[in-house]
Backbone as JSON, one array per atom type, in Angstrom:
{
  "sequence": "MRLAATVILARSPLEVYLTRRSARSTSAPDAFVFPGGTIERQDATQAVQARTLGLTPERVAGEFRATIPPALESNEPQVGERDARALLVAALRELFEEAGVLLARDATGAPVPADAVLSDNAFEQRVALREGTLAFADFLAQRDWFADARELTLFSHWITPPSEPRRYNTHFFFAAAPANQAARADAHETHDGVWIAPAEALRRYRAGEMHLVYPTIKHLERLSALRSVEEAAKIARSKPVLTIMPNPQAEAFAIPPELEDAW",
  "N": [[0.85, -1.19, 0.0], [0.65, 2.12, -0.97], [1.34, 5.43, 0.09], [-0.37, 8.32, -0.91], [-0.94, 11.58, -2.35], [-3.38, 13.89, -3.39], [-4.6, 16.71, -5.21], [-7.37, 18.75, -5.23], [-7.81, 21.16, -7.23], [-9.19, 24.31, -7.53], [-11.07, 26.9, -9.2], [-12.77, 30.07, -9.73], [-15.66, 30.79, -11.85], [-16.98, 27.93, -10.04], [-14.81, 25.61, -10.97], [-12.83, 22.72, -11.61], [-9.51, 21.38, -11.87], [-8.53, 18.96, -14.09], [-6.45, 16.32, -15.22], [-5.43, 14.21, -17.91], [-4.39, 10.96, -17.49], [-1.4, 9.35, -18.6], [-1.44, 6.92, -21.24], [0.34, 4.96, -20.72], [0.51, 4.82, -18.04], [0.65, 3.22, -14.84], [-1.36, 3.52, -13.11], [-4.69, 4.12, -13.35], [-4.79, 4.47, -16.33], [-5.23, 6.72, -19.05], [-7.37, 7.95, -17.81], [-9.17, 10.81, -16.62], [-8.05, 12.72, -13.98], [-7.56, 14.22, -10.7], [-4.67, 16.27, -10.08], [-1.78, 14.64, -8.72], [0.06, 12.21, -6.71], [2.23, 9.55, -5.53], [3.98, 9.6, -2.36], [7.4, 10.58, -2.02], [10.77, 9.76, -1.01], [12.14, 12.13, -0.61], [10.19, 13.89, 0.27], [9.96, 13.72, 2.97], [12.22, 14.78, 4.05], [14.37, 16.85, 6.09], [15.3, 19.08, 4.8], [13.43, 19.83, 2.76], [11.14, 20.16, 4.28], [11.83, 22.24, 5.89], [11.58, 24.21, 4.09], [8.92, 24.49, 3.75], [5.86, 25.88, 4.57], [3.43, 25.74, 7.23], [3.53, 23.27, 8.56], [3.32, 22.73, 11.23], [2.97, 20.88, 14.32], [0.41, 21.21, 15.49], [-1.23, 22.17, 13.42], [-0.99, 20.11, 11.53], [-2.09, 17.94, 12.95], [-4.7, 18.86, 13.16], [-5.58, 18.86, 10.51], [-5.34, 16.16, 9.63], [-7.65, 14.33, 10.33], [-9.18, 12.1, 9.95], [-11.66, 9.57, 10.43], [-12.74, 6.17, 10.93], [-15.61, 4.92, 9.47], [-18.3, 3.06, 10.98], [-19.89, 1.67, 9.18], [-18.26, 0.97, 7.13], [-15.72, -0.78, 7.31], [-12.21, -0.65, 7.99], [-8.91, -1.73, 8.34], [-6.63, -0.35, 8.03], [-4.05, 1.51, 9.38], [-4.17, 4.85, 10.76], [-2.37, 7.65, 9.43], [0.76, 8.66, 10.8], [2.36, 11.57, 12.33], [4.77, 12.09, 10.96], [4.42, 10.92, 8.4], [2.18, 12.34, 7.66], [3.11, 14.98, 7.39], [4.86, 14.57, 5.25], [3.02, 13.89, 3.28], [1.67, 16.32, 2.86], [3.76, 17.86, 1.79], [4.26, 16.31, -0.5], [1.85, 16.69, -1.88], [2.02, 19.41, -2.61], [4.36, 19.37, -4.17], [3.72, 17.5, -6.23], [1.55, 18.81, -7.39], [2.8, 20.98, -8.6], [4.6, 19.64, -10.32], [2.86, 18.15, -12.01], [0.78, 19.88, -12.77], [1.84, 22.39, -12.99], [1.34, 24.41, -11.2], [2.14, 26.35, -8.46], [1.97, 26.55, -5.06], [3.1, 28.86, -3.08], [5.3, 31.01, -1.14], [7.32, 34.01, -1.02], [10.45, 35.16, 0.47], [9.6, 37.32, 1.96], [7.1, 36.69, 2.7], [5.11, 37.14, 0.94], [2.86, 36.09, -1.69], [4.29, 34.07, -4.24], [5.06, 35.63, -7.27], [3.05, 35.24, -10.21], [4.32, 35.43, -12.71], [6.91, 34.65, -12.14], [6.64, 31.97, -11.47], [5.77, 31.05, -13.88], [7.92, 31.38, -15.51], [10.31, 30.53, -18.07], [12.54, 29.1, -17.13], [11.72, 28.05, -14.63], [9.63, 26.39, -15.45], [11.01, 24.63, -17.1], [12.5, 23.31, -15.2], [10.66, 21.67, -14.04], [10.8, 19.28, -15.38], [13.24, 18.23, -14.52], [12.64, 17.95, -11.82], [10.61, 16.02, -11.95], [12.03, 13.88, -13.03], [13.79, 13.35, -11.05], [16.32, 14.44, -10.86], [16.61, 16.87, -9.74], [16.0, 18.13, -6.58], [13.02, 18.96, -4.8], [13.36, 20.62, -2.6], [15.77, 21.92, -3.23], [15.05, 23.25, -5.56], [13.25, 25.15, -4.5], [14.95, 26.47, -2.66], [16.85, 27.67, -4.32], [15.51, 29.87, -5.24], [14.74, 31.13, -3.0], [12.19, 30.56, -2.03], [9.18, 29.43, -0.38], [7.29, 26.6, -0.09], [3.77, 26.39, 0.4], [1.9, 24.88, 2.59], [-0.26, 25.69, 4.0], [-2.2, 26.46, 2.3], [-3.55, 24.22, 1.64], [-6.3, 22.1, 2.3], [-7.46, 19.32, 3.98], [-9.65, 17.22, 2.32], [-10.7, 14.65, 1.92], [-10.33, 11.07, 2.52], [-9.28, 8.26, 0.99], [-9.05, 4.76, 0.38], [-7.66, 2.23, -1.59], [-9.41, -0.74, -2.4], [-8.72, -4.14, -1.18], [-9.05, -5.89, -3.3], [-7.84, -4.89, -5.54], [-4.94, -4.86, -7.7], [-2.95, -2.89, -7.43], [-2.55, -0.79, -4.74], [-3.58, 2.12, -3.0], [-3.21, 4.54, -0.46], [-4.83, 7.24, -0.14], [-4.84, 10.73, 0.28], [-6.96, 13.39, -0.23], [-6.67, 16.74, -1.03], [-8.0, 20.04, -0.8], [-7.65, 23.03, -2.71], [-7.53, 26.47, -3.51], [-6.95, 27.89, -6.66], [-4.03, 29.8, -7.33], [-4.03, 33.32, -8.05], [-3.82, 34.24, -11.41], [-2.0, 32.25, -12.12], [-1.29, 29.85, -14.55], [-2.5, 26.77, -15.12], [-0.83, 23.92, -16.39], [-0.52, 20.92, -17.96], [1.99, 18.35, -17.6], [2.75, 16.89, -19.83], [3.93, 14.42, -19.82], [3.64, 12.39, -17.6], [1.04, 13.14, -17.36], [-1.52, 14.64, -19.43], [-3.48, 16.76, -21.64], [-4.74, 18.64, -19.91], [-7.51, 20.15, -18.24], [-9.76, 22.71, -17.33], [-12.79, 22.45, -15.71], [-16.29, 22.46, -15.0], [-17.65, 20.64, -12.26], [-20.18, 19.35, -12.7], [-20.32, 19.34, -15.49], [-18.16, 17.7, -16.15], [-19.12, 15.28, -15.16], [-21.32, 14.98, -16.84], [-20.07, 14.59, -19.32], [-18.74, 12.23, -18.76], [-20.89, 10.43, -18.4], [-21.89, 10.48, -20.94], [-20.02, 9.08, -22.27], [-17.78, 10.44, -23.09], [-15.64, 11.14, -21.54], [-13.22, 9.59, -19.61], [-13.47, 8.48, -16.4], [-12.51, 7.55, -13.05], [-13.74, 5.7, -10.2], [-13.28, 7.04, -7.54], [-12.8, 9.7, -8.4], [-15.22, 10.3, -9.69], [-17.0, 10.23, -7.49], [-16.05, 12.37, -5.96], [-16.47, 14.5, -7.73], [-19.25, 14.43, -7.83], [-19.87, 15.25, -5.21], [-18.85, 17.85, -5.29], [-20.33, 19.02, -7.3], [-22.67, 19.98, -6.28], [-22.07, 22.37, -5.18], [-21.52, 25.96, -5.31], [-19.47, 27.83, -5.49], [-15.93, 28.63, -5.2], [-15.34, 29.59, -2.7], [-17.44, 28.56, -1.14], [-16.89, 25.83, -1.39], [-14.36, 25.72, -0.19], [-15.01, 26.46, 2.44], [-16.66, 24.33, 3.21], [-14.82, 22.24, 2.99], [-13.1, 22.87, 5.07], [-14.7, 22.46, 7.3], [-16.1, 20.03, 7.22], [-16.65, 16.6, 8.28], [-14.15, 14.02, 8.02], [-14.15, 10.95, 6.65], [-12.71, 7.76, 6.52], [-12.62, 6.08, 3.53], [-12.97, 3.01, 2.08], [-13.88, 1.54, -0.62], [-16.39, -1.01, -1.26], [-15.84, -3.84, -3.24], [-17.95, -4.65, -5.93], [-19.02, -6.88, -8.12], [-17.98, -5.76, -11.2], [-17.58, -3.22, -10.4], [-17.35, -0.51, -7.95], [-18.55, 0.35, -4.66], [-20.13, 2.3, -2.08], [-21.7, 2.26, 1.15], [-25.15, 3.29, 1.23], [-25.77, 5.11, 3.3], [-23.47, 6.52, 3.64], [-23.14, 8.12, 1.46], [-22.47, 11.35, 0.38], [-21.59, 11.96, 2.94], [-19.03, 11.6, 3.68]],
  "CA": [[0.0, 0.0, 0.0], [1.47, 3.31, -1.09], [0.73, 6.69, 0.49], [-0.48, 9.24, -2.05], [-1.61, 12.86, -2.12], [-4.06, 14.42, -4.57], [-5.06, 18.08, -4.98], [-8.54, 19.25, -5.93], [-7.5, 22.56, -7.5], [-10.44, 24.92, -7.97], [-11.1, 28.32, -9.51], [-14.12, 30.62, -9.92], [-16.75, 30.1, -11.16], [-16.42, 26.68, -9.56], [-14.27, 24.64, -11.9], [-11.69, 21.99, -11.07], [-8.52, 21.06, -12.89], [-8.31, 17.53, -14.29], [-5.49, 15.97, -16.26], [-5.59, 12.83, -18.39], [-3.22, 10.13, -17.24], [-0.8, 8.74, -19.77], [-1.88, 5.55, -21.55], [1.36, 4.06, -20.17], [0.49, 4.9, -16.58], [0.24, 2.02, -14.12], [-2.52, 3.89, -12.3], [-5.79, 4.77, -14.09], [-4.36, 4.95, -17.65], [-6.18, 7.46, -19.89], [-8.46, 8.54, -17.04], [-9.01, 12.18, -16.13], [-7.92, 12.68, -12.53], [-6.97, 15.39, -10.07], [-3.21, 16.12, -10.0], [-1.29, 14.03, -7.49], [0.93, 11.05, -6.86], [2.71, 8.94, -4.3], [5.05, 10.33, -1.68], [8.77, 10.18, -2.29], [11.65, 9.88, 0.16], [12.52, 13.53, -0.41], [9.1, 14.64, 0.89], [10.09, 13.63, 4.43], [13.51, 15.27, 4.48], [14.39, 18.11, 6.83], [15.57, 20.18, 3.88], [12.22, 20.31, 2.1], [10.16, 20.59, 5.27], [12.25, 23.58, 6.34], [11.16, 25.11, 3.02], [7.47, 24.35, 3.62], [5.08, 26.52, 5.63], [2.2, 25.08, 7.62], [3.75, 21.89, 8.98], [3.38, 22.66, 12.69], [2.23, 19.72, 14.84], [-0.99, 21.55, 15.74], [-1.97, 22.24, 12.16], [-1.02, 18.78, 10.92], [-3.06, 17.14, 13.7], [-6.04, 19.34, 12.84], [-5.94, 18.47, 9.15], [-5.45, 14.71, 9.48], [-8.69, 14.05, 11.33], [-10.06, 11.06, 9.42], [-12.13, 8.48, 11.3], [-13.25, 5.03, 10.17], [-17.05, 4.77, 9.73], [-18.7, 1.69, 11.3], [-20.53, 1.02, 8.02], [-17.26, 0.63, 6.12], [-14.56, -1.07, 8.14], [-10.87, -0.69, 7.41], [-7.9, -1.93, 9.37], [-5.45, 0.43, 7.68], [-3.8, 2.49, 10.45], [-4.1, 6.26, 10.39], [-0.99, 8.08, 9.26], [1.38, 9.41, 11.89], [2.74, 12.95, 12.0], [5.85, 12.11, 9.96], [3.84, 10.67, 7.08], [1.25, 13.43, 7.35], [3.91, 16.1, 6.89], [5.34, 14.19, 3.93], [1.89, 13.95, 2.36], [1.44, 17.72, 2.52], [4.82, 18.25, 0.86], [4.02, 15.6, -1.76], [0.74, 17.34, -2.58], [2.53, 20.64, -3.21], [5.33, 19.02, -5.22], [3.03, 16.88, -7.36], [0.73, 19.82, -8.05], [3.68, 21.73, -9.49], [5.13, 18.76, -11.36], [1.84, 17.69, -12.95], [-0.11, 20.94, -13.26], [2.55, 23.65, -13.16], [0.82, 25.39, -10.25], [2.96, 26.33, -7.25], [1.46, 27.27, -3.89], [4.36, 29.21, -2.43], [5.55, 32.39, -0.7], [8.73, 34.4, -1.07], [11.06, 35.35, 1.79], [8.87, 38.36, 2.68], [5.79, 36.18, 3.05], [4.16, 37.45, -0.13], [2.71, 35.02, -2.68], [5.23, 34.11, -5.36], [4.39, 36.19, -8.45], [2.72, 34.27, -11.24], [5.29, 35.44, -13.8], [8.08, 33.91, -11.72], [6.3, 30.55, -11.57], [5.58, 30.73, -15.29], [9.15, 31.63, -16.27], [10.8, 29.36, -18.81], [13.46, 28.33, -16.3], [10.96, 27.29, -13.63], [8.89, 25.32, -16.11], [11.98, 23.62, -17.53], [12.95, 22.53, -14.06], [9.66, 20.64, -13.73], [11.29, 18.02, -15.94], [14.27, 17.74, -13.59], [11.95, 17.52, -10.61], [9.91, 14.77, -12.24], [12.99, 12.82, -13.28], [14.56, 13.1, -9.85], [17.66, 15.02, -10.92], [16.55, 18.08, -8.94], [15.14, 17.97, -5.41], [12.06, 20.05, -4.6], [13.97, 21.54, -1.64], [16.77, 22.73, -3.94], [14.29, 24.14, -6.45], [12.73, 26.24, -3.68], [16.05, 27.22, -2.07], [17.49, 28.48, -5.37], [14.72, 31.1, -5.42], [14.35, 31.57, -1.66], [10.75, 30.4, -1.92], [8.68, 28.47, 0.61], [6.01, 25.97, -0.44], [2.81, 26.8, 1.43], [0.9, 23.85, 2.89], [-1.44, 26.32, 4.61], [-3.2, 26.61, 1.23], [-4.19, 22.92, 1.45], [-7.24, 21.64, 3.32], [-7.83, 17.92, 3.73], [-11.05, 17.07, 1.92], [-11.17, 13.27, 2.06], [-9.33, 10.01, 2.67], [-9.76, 7.07, 0.3], [-8.11, 3.64, 0.33], [-7.99, 1.25, -2.63], [-9.8, -2.04, -1.8], [-7.76, -5.24, -1.33], [-9.28, -6.62, -4.55], [-7.06, -4.27, -6.61], [-3.52, -5.25, -7.69], [-2.18, -1.75, -6.92], [-3.36, -0.16, -3.71], [-3.1, 3.44, -2.58], [-3.8, 5.2, 0.69], [-4.79, 8.56, -0.75], [-5.45, 11.88, 0.94], [-7.36, 14.42, -1.18], [-6.63, 18.08, -0.46], [-8.64, 21.1, -1.59], [-6.89, 24.27, -2.77], [-7.94, 27.47, -4.49], [-5.86, 28.2, -7.59], [-3.47, 31.15, -7.15], [-4.42, 34.27, -9.09], [-2.99, 34.44, -12.61], [-1.16, 31.11, -12.49], [-1.93, 29.06, -15.59], [-2.22, 25.34, -15.02], [-0.36, 23.33, -17.65], [-0.12, 19.54, -17.74], [3.43, 18.19, -17.86], [2.92, 16.21, -21.13], [4.66, 13.15, -19.67], [2.75, 11.53, -16.81], [-0.32, 13.6, -17.61], [-1.67, 15.55, -20.55], [-4.87, 17.17, -21.84], [-5.29, 19.29, -18.73], [-8.73, 20.9, -18.55], [-10.59, 23.29, -16.29], [-14.14, 22.03, -16.04], [-17.25, 22.42, -13.91], [-17.89, 19.24, -11.88], [-21.37, 18.79, -13.36], [-20.0, 19.11, -16.89], [-17.31, 16.51, -16.21], [-20.0, 14.12, -14.98], [-22.13, 14.83, -18.06], [-19.21, 14.0, -20.36], [-18.49, 10.84, -18.37], [-22.1, 9.64, -18.67], [-22.05, 10.44, -22.4], [-18.92, 8.3, -22.82], [-16.8, 11.35, -23.68], [-14.54, 11.36, -20.6], [-12.99, 8.42, -18.77], [-13.26, 8.81, -14.99], [-12.5, 6.41, -12.14], [-14.75, 5.82, -9.15], [-13.08, 8.12, -6.57], [-12.98, 11.0, -9.05], [-16.66, 10.47, -9.89], [-17.66, 10.55, -6.22], [-15.67, 13.73, -5.57], [-17.18, 15.43, -8.61], [-20.64, 14.47, -7.38], [-19.95, 16.11, -4.02], [-18.54, 19.22, -5.66], [-21.31, 19.55, -8.26], [-23.75, 20.63, -5.54], [-21.57, 23.63, -4.64], [-21.65, 27.05, -6.27], [-18.32, 28.72, -5.56], [-14.71, 28.17, -4.55], [-15.44, 29.95, -1.29], [-18.31, 27.58, -0.49], [-16.17, 24.57, -1.34], [-13.3, 25.84, 0.81], [-15.64, 26.47, 3.75], [-17.09, 22.96, 3.5], [-13.61, 21.44, 3.19], [-12.54, 23.15, 6.4], [-15.6, 22.13, 8.4], [-16.73, 18.72, 7.08], [-15.92, 15.44, 8.8], [-13.41, 13.22, 7.04], [-14.29, 9.54, 6.94], [-11.89, 6.9, 5.68], [-13.46, 5.32, 2.62], [-12.41, 1.92, 1.29], [-15.09, 1.03, -1.27], [-16.61, -2.45, -1.38], [-15.93, -4.3, -4.63], [-19.2, -5.29, -6.31], [-18.88, -7.29, -9.52], [-16.9, -5.04, -11.86], [-17.6, -1.83, -9.96], [-17.16, -0.27, -6.53], [-19.72, 0.97, -4.04], [-20.08, 2.61, -0.66], [-23.05, 2.14, 1.7], [-25.99, 4.47, 0.96], [-25.74, 6.09, 4.39], [-22.24, 7.29, 3.56], [-23.19, 9.05, 0.34], [-22.47, 12.75, 0.79], [-21.31, 12.07, 4.37], [-17.62, 11.34, 3.95]],
  "C": [[0.89, 1.25, 0.0], [0.69, 4.55, -0.65], [0.75, 7.65, -0.69], [-1.24, 10.49, -1.64], [-2.16, 13.38, -3.43], [-4.6, 15.81, -4.24], [-6.26, 18.39, -5.86], [-8.33, 20.75, -6.09], [-8.74, 23.21, -8.12], [-10.27, 26.4, -8.27], [-12.55, 28.74, -9.73], [-14.37, 30.95, -11.38], [-16.36, 28.64, -10.96], [-16.1, 25.71, -10.7], [-13.09, 23.96, -11.23], [-10.76, 21.62, -12.22], [-8.3, 19.55, -12.93], [-7.27, 17.34, -15.38], [-5.71, 14.52, -16.66], [-4.29, 12.07, -18.18], [-2.7, 9.55, -18.54], [-1.35, 7.33, -19.98], [-0.9, 4.53, -21.0], [1.35, 4.02, -18.65], [0.03, 3.58, -15.97], [-0.99, 2.27, -13.26], [-3.51, 4.67, -13.15], [-5.34, 5.32, -15.44], [-5.52, 5.58, -18.42], [-7.35, 8.08, -19.12], [-8.13, 9.99, -16.69], [-9.07, 12.14, -14.6], [-7.48, 14.04, -12.01], [-5.45, 15.2, -10.01], [-2.79, 15.49, -8.67], [-0.4, 12.85, -7.77], [1.38, 10.54, -5.52], [3.83, 9.77, -3.67], [6.4, 9.74, -2.07], [9.61, 10.39, -1.05], [11.97, 11.34, 0.45], [11.45, 14.33, 0.34], [9.18, 14.66, 2.42], [11.39, 14.22, 4.94], [13.38, 16.6, 5.22], [14.55, 19.29, 5.88], [14.29, 20.71, 3.24], [11.18, 20.77, 3.11], [10.53, 21.93, 5.88], [11.85, 24.64, 5.32], [9.65, 25.05, 2.81], [6.78, 24.97, 4.82], [3.86, 25.66, 5.97], [2.36, 23.64, 8.04], [3.89, 21.78, 10.51], [2.57, 21.46, 13.19], [0.74, 20.0, 15.03], [-1.8, 21.56, 14.45], [-2.07, 20.87, 11.5], [-2.06, 17.9, 11.63], [-4.49, 17.56, 13.38], [-6.5, 18.93, 11.46], [-6.2, 16.97, 9.04], [-6.36, 14.16, 10.57], [-9.6, 12.91, 10.91], [-10.42, 10.03, 10.48], [-12.73, 7.39, 10.42], [-14.73, 4.86, 10.47], [-17.4, 3.32, 10.04], [-19.27, 0.93, 10.1], [-19.52, 0.57, 6.97], [-15.92, 0.42, 6.82], [-13.27, -1.05, 7.33], [-9.88, -0.86, 8.55], [-6.59, -1.22, 9.04], [-5.21, 1.49, 8.75], [-3.77, 3.92, 9.92], [-2.63, 6.68, 10.29], [-0.51, 8.83, 10.49], [1.83, 10.78, 11.41], [3.82, 12.99, 10.92], [5.29, 11.92, 8.55], [2.88, 11.78, 6.68], [1.99, 14.64, 6.79], [4.41, 15.8, 5.48], [4.23, 14.25, 2.89], [1.58, 15.39, 1.94], [2.5, 18.22, 1.54], [4.6, 17.61, -0.5], [2.9, 16.25, -2.56], [1.21, 18.6, -3.29], [3.48, 20.35, -4.37], [4.63, 18.45, -6.45], [2.16, 17.87, -8.11], [1.58, 20.64, -9.02], [4.19, 20.86, -10.63], [4.09, 18.45, -12.43], [1.01, 18.81, -13.55], [0.59, 22.27, -13.46], [2.06, 24.76, -12.26], [1.59, 25.24, -8.94], [2.31, 27.18, -6.17], [2.67, 27.6, -3.03], [4.39, 30.69, -2.07], [7.03, 32.71, -0.88], [9.22, 34.69, 0.34], [10.35, 36.43, 2.61], [7.5, 37.88, 3.15], [4.73, 36.47, 2.01], [4.02, 36.27, -1.08], [3.73, 35.17, -3.8], [4.51, 34.62, -6.59], [4.17, 35.14, -9.53], [3.77, 34.24, -12.34], [6.57, 34.71, -13.44], [7.84, 32.41, -11.83], [6.23, 30.13, -13.04], [6.83, 30.96, -16.14], [9.62, 30.36, -16.95], [11.68, 28.48, -17.94], [12.72, 27.47, -15.29], [10.21, 26.14, -14.28], [9.82, 24.23, -16.63], [12.4, 22.73, -16.39], [11.9, 21.53, -13.57], [10.12, 19.28, -14.24], [12.33, 17.41, -15.01], [13.65, 17.26, -12.28], [11.29, 16.16, -10.82], [10.89, 13.62, -12.41], [13.89, 12.53, -12.08], [15.98, 13.63, -9.87], [17.73, 16.36, -10.18], [15.57, 17.85, -7.8], [14.23, 19.19, -5.28], [12.64, 21.08, -3.64], [14.97, 22.46, -2.32], [16.11, 23.7, -4.89], [13.8, 25.36, -5.69], [13.87, 27.11, -3.15], [16.75, 28.12, -3.08], [16.8, 29.83, -5.53], [14.34, 31.75, -4.09], [12.83, 31.62, -1.53], [10.41, 29.36, -0.86], [7.34, 27.91, 0.13], [5.04, 26.2, 0.72], [1.7, 25.76, 1.62], [-0.33, 24.43, 3.57], [-2.55, 26.53, 3.58], [-3.95, 25.31, 0.97], [-5.12, 22.61, 2.62], [-7.61, 20.2, 3.01], [-9.32, 17.82, 3.45], [-11.56, 15.66, 2.16], [-10.0, 12.31, 2.15], [-9.9, 8.73, 2.08], [-8.65, 6.01, 0.23], [-8.58, 2.66, -0.74], [-8.33, -0.09, -1.98], [-8.75, -3.12, -2.03], [-7.91, -6.02, -2.63], [-8.42, -6.1, -5.7], [-5.59, -4.67, -6.54], [-2.6, -4.14, -7.18], [-3.06, -0.97, -5.95], [-2.71, 1.14, -3.25], [-3.91, 3.93, -1.38], [-3.72, 6.69, 0.38], [-5.52, 9.61, 0.07], [-5.69, 12.95, -0.11], [-7.38, 15.77, -0.46], [-7.34, 19.06, -1.4], [-7.75, 22.33, -1.56], [-7.49, 25.19, -3.82], [-6.74, 27.8, -5.37], [-5.35, 29.61, -7.34], [-3.87, 32.05, -8.32], [-3.36, 34.33, -10.19], [-2.03, 33.3, -12.93], [-1.93, 30.24, -13.48], [-1.54, 27.61, -15.45], [-1.83, 24.8, -16.39], [0.12, 21.91, -17.36], [1.31, 19.32, -18.21], [3.75, 17.43, -19.14], [3.76, 14.94, -21.03], [3.78, 12.17, -18.9], [1.3, 11.86, -17.1], [-0.34, 14.5, -18.84], [-3.15, 15.9, -20.66], [-5.48, 17.75, -20.57], [-6.48, 20.16, -19.1], [-9.35, 21.45, -17.27], [-12.04, 22.99, -16.66], [-15.03, 22.08, -14.8], [-17.53, 20.97, -13.55], [-19.09, 18.62, -12.58], [-21.11, 18.49, -14.83], [-19.1, 17.88, -17.05], [-18.15, 15.24, -16.06], [-20.87, 13.89, -16.22], [-21.31, 14.15, -19.15], [-18.91, 12.53, -20.03], [-19.69, 9.97, -18.74], [-22.38, 9.53, -20.16], [-20.95, 9.63, -23.07], [-17.83, 9.15, -23.43], [-15.58, 11.57, -22.8], [-14.42, 10.15, -19.69], [-12.66, 8.89, -17.35], [-13.25, 7.53, -14.16], [-13.38, 6.74, -10.93], [-14.48, 6.94, -8.14], [-13.26, 9.51, -7.17], [-14.46, 11.3, -9.26], [-17.33, 10.91, -8.59], [-17.29, 11.96, -5.75], [-16.37, 14.77, -6.45], [-18.66, 15.54, -8.24], [-20.8, 15.36, -6.16], [-19.79, 17.57, -4.41], [-19.61, 19.84, -6.55], [-22.48, 20.25, -7.56], [-23.34, 22.01, -5.01], [-21.53, 24.69, -5.73], [-20.41, 27.92, -6.41], [-17.1, 28.08, -4.89], [-14.78, 28.44, -3.06], [-16.31, 28.96, -0.52], [-17.6, 26.24, -0.36], [-15.08, 24.6, -0.27], [-13.87, 25.8, 2.23], [-16.07, 25.06, 4.15], [-15.88, 22.07, 3.76], [-13.05, 21.64, 4.59], [-13.4, 22.62, 7.53], [-16.16, 20.7, 8.37], [-15.95, 17.65, 7.83], [-15.18, 14.74, 7.68], [-13.49, 11.77, 7.47], [-13.41, 8.74, 5.99], [-12.79, 6.0, 4.85], [-12.63, 4.27, 1.89], [-13.58, 1.21, 0.64], [-15.15, -0.49, -1.27], [-16.63, -2.84, -2.85], [-17.28, -5.01, -4.86], [-19.16, -5.59, -7.79], [-17.71, -6.54, -10.14], [-16.83, -3.58, -11.43], [-17.28, -1.74, -8.48], [-18.42, 0.38, -5.98], [-19.4, 1.32, -2.6], [-21.51, 2.55, -0.13], [-23.85, 3.43, 1.47], [-25.9, 5.54, 2.04], [-24.47, 6.95, 4.39], [-22.2, 8.25, 2.37], [-23.33, 10.48, 0.86], [-22.2, 12.95, 2.27], [-19.83, 11.92, 4.68], [-16.75, 12.59, 3.82]]
}
């Protein structure tokens, strides 16, 4: 079981950013998903965590509040503080690698200007980050930037059922897109990035025009009832977080009816 972090990136009017996984991907090939990926060893290092805001014990404990619902048992242990901090870093790193969006501050505490994030040099270094020849900590230190985990709010916690050959323990985070930053898929692991209203994504899925996987569908269903980024952010901050490990049913997945819109 691999720990993974995913970011539900949203902008006004309420649209979310989805990217299409590569056909060669071992996880959900050709499916449109939220940006994210598994944690790496570098995400737990002192160097990158010193360059990341919002990793205090109090804040981490407040975000990682998932509980296991009686209607859907799981024996997967909750993540400890070390893994929780690494997941927040991984979410920020993967969002930049896959979508080209960086949630960060400069040394004065001001948001990093969009033109700096969009510079040719910064975008070129996404390749080095993805290939592992450049550490996220070094990328930030070169510019005296600090990744900002305070912009992330835990939205949900999903675990792949034991019936699947590849299993992930995934934490979904909600974040509002920074002003003027243009999301751009990395054209390697992901491509065909699109901003789309949740209801429109579901319409295209039901029409056979967009391939979605079960967790993405359920998140889009929750989000489709909301009207703004502000409303979504407020709900993300206040909602309970229930650990969801869907029950396999024939060729599909399902969760108990009482958990619909409750997780």
